[in-house]
Coordinates of C-alpha atoms and ligand atoms in Angstrom, one line a residue:
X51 CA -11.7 -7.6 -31.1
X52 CA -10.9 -8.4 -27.6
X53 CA -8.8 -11.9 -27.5
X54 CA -6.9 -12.5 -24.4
X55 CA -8.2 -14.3 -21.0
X56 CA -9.5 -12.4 -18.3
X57 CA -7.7 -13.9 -15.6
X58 CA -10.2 -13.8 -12.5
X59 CA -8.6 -13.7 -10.0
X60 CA -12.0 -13.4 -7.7
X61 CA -13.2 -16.8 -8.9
X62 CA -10.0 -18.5 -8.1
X63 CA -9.8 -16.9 -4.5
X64 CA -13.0 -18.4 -3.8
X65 CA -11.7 -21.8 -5.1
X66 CA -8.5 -21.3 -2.9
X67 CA -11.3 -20.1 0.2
X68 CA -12.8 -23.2 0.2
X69 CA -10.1 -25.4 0.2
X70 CA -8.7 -23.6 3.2
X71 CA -11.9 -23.4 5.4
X72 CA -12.1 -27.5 4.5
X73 CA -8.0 -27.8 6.0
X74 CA -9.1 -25.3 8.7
X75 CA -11.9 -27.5 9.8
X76 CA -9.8 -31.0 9.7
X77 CA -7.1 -29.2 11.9
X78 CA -9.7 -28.6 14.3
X79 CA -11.1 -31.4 14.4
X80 CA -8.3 -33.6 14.0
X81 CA -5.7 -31.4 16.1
X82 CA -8.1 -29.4 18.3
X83 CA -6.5 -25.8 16.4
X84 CA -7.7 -23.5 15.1
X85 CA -5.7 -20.8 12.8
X86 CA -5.5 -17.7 14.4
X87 CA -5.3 -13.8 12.7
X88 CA -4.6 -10.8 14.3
X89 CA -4.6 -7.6 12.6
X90 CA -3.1 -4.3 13.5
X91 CA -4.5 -1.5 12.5
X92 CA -3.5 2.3 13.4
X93 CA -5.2 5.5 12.7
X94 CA -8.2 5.8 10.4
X95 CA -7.2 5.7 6.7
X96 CA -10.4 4.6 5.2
X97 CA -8.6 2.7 2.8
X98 CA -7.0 0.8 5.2
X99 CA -10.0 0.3 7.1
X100 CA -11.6 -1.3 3.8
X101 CA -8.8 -3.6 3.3
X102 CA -8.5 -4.8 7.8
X103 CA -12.3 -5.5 6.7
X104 CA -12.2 -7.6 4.1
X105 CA -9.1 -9.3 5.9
X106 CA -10.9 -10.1 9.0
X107 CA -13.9 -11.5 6.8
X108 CA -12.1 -13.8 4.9
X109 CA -10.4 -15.0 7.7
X110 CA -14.1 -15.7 9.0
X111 CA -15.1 -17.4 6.3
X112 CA -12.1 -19.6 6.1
X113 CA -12.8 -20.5 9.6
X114 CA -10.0 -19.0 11.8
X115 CA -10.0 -17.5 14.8
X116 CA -9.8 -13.4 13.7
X117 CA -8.9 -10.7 15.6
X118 CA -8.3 -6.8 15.3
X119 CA -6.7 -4.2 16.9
X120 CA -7.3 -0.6 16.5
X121 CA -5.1 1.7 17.7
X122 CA -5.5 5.8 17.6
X123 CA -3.7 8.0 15.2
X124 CA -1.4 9.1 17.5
X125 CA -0.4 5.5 19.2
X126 CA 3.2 5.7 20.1
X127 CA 6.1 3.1 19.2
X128 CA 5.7 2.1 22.6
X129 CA 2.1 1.2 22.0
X130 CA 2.6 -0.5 19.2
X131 CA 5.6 -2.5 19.7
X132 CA 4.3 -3.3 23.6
X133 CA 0.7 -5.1 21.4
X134 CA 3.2 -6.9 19.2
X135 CA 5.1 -8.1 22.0
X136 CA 2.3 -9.9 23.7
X137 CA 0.5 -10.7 19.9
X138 CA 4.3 -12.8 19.6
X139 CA 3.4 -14.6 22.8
X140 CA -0.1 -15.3 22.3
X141 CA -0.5 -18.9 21.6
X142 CA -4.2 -18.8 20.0
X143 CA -2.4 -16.1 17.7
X144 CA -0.3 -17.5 14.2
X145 CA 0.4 -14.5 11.9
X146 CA 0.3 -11.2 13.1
X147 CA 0.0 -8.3 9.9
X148 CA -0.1 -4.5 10.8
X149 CA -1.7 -2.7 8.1
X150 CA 0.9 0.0 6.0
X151 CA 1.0 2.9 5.8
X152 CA 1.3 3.8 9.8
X153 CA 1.3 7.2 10.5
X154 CA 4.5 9.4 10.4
X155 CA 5.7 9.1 14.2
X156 CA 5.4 5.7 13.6
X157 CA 9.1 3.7 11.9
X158 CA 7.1 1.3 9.7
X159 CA 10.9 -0.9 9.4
X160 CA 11.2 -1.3 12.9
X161 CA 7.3 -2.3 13.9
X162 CA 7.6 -4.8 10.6
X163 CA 10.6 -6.4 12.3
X164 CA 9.3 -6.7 15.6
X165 CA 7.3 -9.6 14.2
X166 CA 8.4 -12.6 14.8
X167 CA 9.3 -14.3 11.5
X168 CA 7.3 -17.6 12.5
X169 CA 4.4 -15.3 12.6
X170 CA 5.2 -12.8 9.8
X171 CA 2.6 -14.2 7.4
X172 CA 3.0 -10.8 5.5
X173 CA 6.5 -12.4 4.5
X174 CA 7.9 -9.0 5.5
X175 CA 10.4 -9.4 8.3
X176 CA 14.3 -9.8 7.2
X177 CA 14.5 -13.6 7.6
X178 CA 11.7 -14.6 5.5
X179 CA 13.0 -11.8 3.1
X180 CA 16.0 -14.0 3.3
X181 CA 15.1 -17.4 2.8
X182 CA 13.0 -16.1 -0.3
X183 CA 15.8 -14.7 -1.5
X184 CA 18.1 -17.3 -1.4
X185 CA 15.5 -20.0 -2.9
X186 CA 14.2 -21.4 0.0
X187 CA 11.0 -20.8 -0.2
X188 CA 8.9 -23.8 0.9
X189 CA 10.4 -21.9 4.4
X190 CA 9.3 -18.7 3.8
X191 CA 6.4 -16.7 4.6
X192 CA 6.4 -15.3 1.3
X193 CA 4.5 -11.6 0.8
X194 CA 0.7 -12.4 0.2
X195 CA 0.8 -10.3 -3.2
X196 CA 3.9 -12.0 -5.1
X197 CA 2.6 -15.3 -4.3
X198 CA -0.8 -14.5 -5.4
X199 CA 0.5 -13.6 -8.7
X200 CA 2.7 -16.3 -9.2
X201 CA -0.6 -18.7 -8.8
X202 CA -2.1 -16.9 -11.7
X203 CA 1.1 -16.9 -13.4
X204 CA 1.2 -20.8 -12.7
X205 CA -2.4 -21.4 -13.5
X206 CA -1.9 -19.6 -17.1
X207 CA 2.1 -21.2 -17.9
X208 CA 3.2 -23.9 -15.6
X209 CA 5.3 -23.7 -12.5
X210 CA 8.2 -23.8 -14.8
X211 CA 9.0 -20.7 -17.2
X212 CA 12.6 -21.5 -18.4
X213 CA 13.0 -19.8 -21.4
X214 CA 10.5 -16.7 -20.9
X215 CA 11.2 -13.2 -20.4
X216 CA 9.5 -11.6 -17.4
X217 CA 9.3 -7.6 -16.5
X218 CA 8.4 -6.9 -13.2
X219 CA 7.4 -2.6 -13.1
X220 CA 8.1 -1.8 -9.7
X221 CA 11.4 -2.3 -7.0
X222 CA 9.1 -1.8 -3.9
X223 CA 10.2 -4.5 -1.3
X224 CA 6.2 -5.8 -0.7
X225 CA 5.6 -6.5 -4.6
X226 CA 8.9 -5.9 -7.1
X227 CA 11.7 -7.4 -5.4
X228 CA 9.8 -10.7 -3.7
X229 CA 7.8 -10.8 -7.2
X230 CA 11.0 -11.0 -8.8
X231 CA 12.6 -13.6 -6.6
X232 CA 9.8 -15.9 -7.6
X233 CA 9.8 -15.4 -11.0
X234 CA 13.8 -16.0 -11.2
X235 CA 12.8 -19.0 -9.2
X236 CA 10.7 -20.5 -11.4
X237 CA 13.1 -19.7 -14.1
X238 CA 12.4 -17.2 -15.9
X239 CA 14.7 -14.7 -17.1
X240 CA 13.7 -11.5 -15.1
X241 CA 14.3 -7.9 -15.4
X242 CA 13.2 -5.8 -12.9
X243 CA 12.4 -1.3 -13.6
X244 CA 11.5 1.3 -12.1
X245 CA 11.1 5.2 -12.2
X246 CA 14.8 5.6 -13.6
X247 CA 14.4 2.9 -16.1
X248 CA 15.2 4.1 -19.6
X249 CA 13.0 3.5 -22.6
X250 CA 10.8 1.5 -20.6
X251 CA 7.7 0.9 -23.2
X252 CA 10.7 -1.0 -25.1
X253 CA 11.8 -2.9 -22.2
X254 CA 8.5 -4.2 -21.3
X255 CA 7.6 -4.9 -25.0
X256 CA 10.5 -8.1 -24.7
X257 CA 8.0 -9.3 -21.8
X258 CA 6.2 -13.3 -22.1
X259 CA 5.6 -12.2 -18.5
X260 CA 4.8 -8.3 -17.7
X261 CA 4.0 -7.6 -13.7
X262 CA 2.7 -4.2 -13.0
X263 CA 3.5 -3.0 -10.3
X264 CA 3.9 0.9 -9.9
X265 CA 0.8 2.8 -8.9
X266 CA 0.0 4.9 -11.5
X267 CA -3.3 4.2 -13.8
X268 CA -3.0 2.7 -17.1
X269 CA 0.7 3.6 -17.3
X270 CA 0.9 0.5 -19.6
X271 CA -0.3 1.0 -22.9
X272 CA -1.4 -1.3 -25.3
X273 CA 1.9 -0.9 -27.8
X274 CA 4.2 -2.0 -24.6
X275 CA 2.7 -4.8 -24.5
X276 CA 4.5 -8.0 -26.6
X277 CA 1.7 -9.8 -28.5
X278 CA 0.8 -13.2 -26.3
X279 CA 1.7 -11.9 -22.9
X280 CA 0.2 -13.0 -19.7
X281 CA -0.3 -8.9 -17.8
X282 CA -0.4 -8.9 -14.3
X283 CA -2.0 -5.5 -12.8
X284 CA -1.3 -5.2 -9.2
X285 CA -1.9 -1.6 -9.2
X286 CA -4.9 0.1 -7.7
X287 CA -5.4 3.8 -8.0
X288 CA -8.8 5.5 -7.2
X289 CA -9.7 7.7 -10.1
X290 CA -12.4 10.0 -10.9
X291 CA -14.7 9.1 -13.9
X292 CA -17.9 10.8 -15.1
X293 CA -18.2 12.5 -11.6
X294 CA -17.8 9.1 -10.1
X295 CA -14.8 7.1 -7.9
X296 CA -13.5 3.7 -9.2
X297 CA -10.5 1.6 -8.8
X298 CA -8.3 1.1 -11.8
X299 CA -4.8 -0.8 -12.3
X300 CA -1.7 0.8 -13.8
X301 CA -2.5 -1.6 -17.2
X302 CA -4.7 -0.1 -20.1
X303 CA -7.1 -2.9 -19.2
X304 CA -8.9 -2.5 -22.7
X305 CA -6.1 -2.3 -24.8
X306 CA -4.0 -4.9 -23.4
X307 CA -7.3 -7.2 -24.1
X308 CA -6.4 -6.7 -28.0
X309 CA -2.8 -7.7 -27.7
X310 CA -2.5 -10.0 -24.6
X311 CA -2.9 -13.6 -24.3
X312 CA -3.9 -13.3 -20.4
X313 CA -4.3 -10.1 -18.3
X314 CA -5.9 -9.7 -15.0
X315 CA -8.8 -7.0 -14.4
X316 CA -8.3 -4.2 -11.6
X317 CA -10.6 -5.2 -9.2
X318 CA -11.1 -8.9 -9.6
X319 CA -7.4 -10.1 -10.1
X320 CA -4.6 -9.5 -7.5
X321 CA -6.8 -8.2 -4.5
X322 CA -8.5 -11.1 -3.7
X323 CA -5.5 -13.5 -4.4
X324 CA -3.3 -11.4 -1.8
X325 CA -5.9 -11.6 0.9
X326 CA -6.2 -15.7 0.1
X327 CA -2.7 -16.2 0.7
X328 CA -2.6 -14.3 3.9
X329 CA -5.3 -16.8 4.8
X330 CA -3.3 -19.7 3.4
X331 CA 0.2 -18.4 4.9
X332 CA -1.6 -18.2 8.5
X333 CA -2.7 -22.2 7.7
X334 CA 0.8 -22.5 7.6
X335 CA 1.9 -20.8 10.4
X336 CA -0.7 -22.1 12.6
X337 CA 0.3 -26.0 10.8
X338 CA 3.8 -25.4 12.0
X339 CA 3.7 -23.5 15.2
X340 CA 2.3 -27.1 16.3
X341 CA 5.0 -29.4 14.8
X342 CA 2.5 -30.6 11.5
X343 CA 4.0 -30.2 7.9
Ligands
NAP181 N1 -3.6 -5.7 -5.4 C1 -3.0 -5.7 -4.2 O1 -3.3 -6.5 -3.3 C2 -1.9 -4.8 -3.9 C3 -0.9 -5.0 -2.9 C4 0.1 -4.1 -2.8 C5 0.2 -3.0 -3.6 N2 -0.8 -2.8 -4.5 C6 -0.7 -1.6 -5.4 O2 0.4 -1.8 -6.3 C7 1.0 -0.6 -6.7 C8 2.4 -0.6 -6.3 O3 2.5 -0.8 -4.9 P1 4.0 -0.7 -4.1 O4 3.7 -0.8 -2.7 O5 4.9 -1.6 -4.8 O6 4.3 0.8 -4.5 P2 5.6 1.7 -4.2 O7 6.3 1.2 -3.0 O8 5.2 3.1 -4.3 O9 6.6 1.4 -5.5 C9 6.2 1.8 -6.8 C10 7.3 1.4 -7.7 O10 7.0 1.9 -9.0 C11 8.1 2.6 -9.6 N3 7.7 3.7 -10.4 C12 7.0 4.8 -10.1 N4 6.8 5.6 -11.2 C13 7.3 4.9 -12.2 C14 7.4 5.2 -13.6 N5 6.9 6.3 -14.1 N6 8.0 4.3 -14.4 C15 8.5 3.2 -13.8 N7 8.5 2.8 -12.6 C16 7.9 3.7 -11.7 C17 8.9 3.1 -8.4 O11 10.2 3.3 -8.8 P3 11.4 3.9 -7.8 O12 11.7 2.8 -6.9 O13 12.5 4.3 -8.7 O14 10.7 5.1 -7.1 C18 8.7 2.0 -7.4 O15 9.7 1.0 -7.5 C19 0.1 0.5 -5.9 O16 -0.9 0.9 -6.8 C20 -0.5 -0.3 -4.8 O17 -1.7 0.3 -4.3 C21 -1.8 -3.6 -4.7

């Protein structure tokens, strides 16, 4: 019998929506400013087309001013770093986020630090990497999926987790390592693994707090799973069921309903908090590129 919380993570994005298109519409009012978006997008991966979609329609609906670039497959570094450039200049422009992956001519490091950090609401360029890093995170632009997590994690435990074990799956630097920093931040006792993790079903099995983060379906299985934990699935893998595509996480949804306290479905849990908080980190931006806290 299924006993653990579904965490949905699609309701509370909504929530999260509104609140921001109600701040977005004071600021404009009250400050004549409006929050502005651009996204970058190169090539035509269809997936990545999906997500620049959904990106630029939340940002809609929160109220901002949204725009996208599309540049072909075979755009140059030139091309891309000469947009950036004049996207870092732009003054009706506040966070600038160029979809991953770019194709292979393309150094994916040096276009994500070309951003300038005030306007790096992905939370990817080296100083906001820093200041996450070293605590300072009410500075920070931190990466949109970690700090969407961290909201459910809050939502299901506090803001403070002294005393609880947490496994983050996953060293990547957009998801592990910031995922990690906020956990240790909020005090919990973190362990970070990976691909050359030993014995990892034991390792995650000492988990209060178990974040998925790998990209492989329903890696976790039930039995890893310590009875009472709150799951977080960040993965999404497309896989092919009864002659039919659907999105899946890297969590044995169904069995970690038996044993968990709290897990989050794959969709409806971390995608829609992650493009929220690209919404609510280019609030920020916008807040502070015009001196208001
Ligand atoms: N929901 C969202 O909004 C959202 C946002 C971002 C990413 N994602 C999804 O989250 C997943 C991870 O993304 P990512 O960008 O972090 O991926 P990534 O850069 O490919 O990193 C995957 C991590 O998983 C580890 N790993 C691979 N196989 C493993 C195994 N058998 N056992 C233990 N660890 C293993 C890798 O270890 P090594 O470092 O040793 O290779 C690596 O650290 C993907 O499915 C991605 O689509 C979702």
């Amino acid at each position: 019998m299924p006993n653990a919380n579904r965490i949905d993570g699609k309701a509370k994005a909504a929530e999260l929506s509104k609140i921001i298109a109600q701040e977005t519409a004071e600021l404009s009012s009250e400050h004549d400013l409006k929050p502005g978006l651009a996204v970058v997008i190169v090539g035509e991966d269809p997936a990545s087309e999906v997500y620049v979609r959904n990106k630029k329609r939340t940002a809609e609906t929160c109220g901002f001013h949204s725009v996208q670039h599309t540049l072909s497959a075979d755009a140059s570094m030139k091309d891309v770093l000469g947009l950036i450039d004049e996207l870092n200049t732009n003054s009706e422009i506040h966070g600038i986020l160029v979809q991953l992956p770019l194709p292979e001519q393309l150094n994916e490091n040096l276009v994500t630090q070309s951003i300038t950090p005030e306007k790096d609401v992905d939370g990817f360029h080296y100083e906001n990497i820093g200041k996450l890093t070293a605590g300072d995170t009410d500075k920070a632009f931190v990466p949109c999926t970690p700090a969407g997590c961290m909201l459910m994690i809050e939502d299901q435990l506090g803001r403070d987790l002294s005393g609880l074990n947490a496994v983050v799956v996953g060293r990547s630097n957009i998801v592990g390592k910031p995922m990690a920093s906020l956990l240790l931040q909020a005090n919990a006792t973190v362990t970070i693994c990976h691909s050359r993790t030993k014995d990892l079903p034991a390792v995650c099995r000492e988990a209060d707090i178990l974040v998925a983060a790998v990209g492989r379906p329903a890696m976790v299985k039930g039995d890893w799973i310590k009875p009472g934990a709150v799951v977080i699935d960040v993965g999404i893998n497309r896989v092919e069921e009864g002659g039919k595509s659907k999105l899946t996480g890297d969590v044995d949804f169904a069995a970690a309903t038996e044993v968990a306290a709290a897990v989050t479905p794959v969709p409806g849990g971390v995608g829609p908090m992650t493009i929220i908080m690209l919404m609510s980190n280019t609030l920020r931006a916008a807040r502070r590129a015009n001196g208001l806290t």
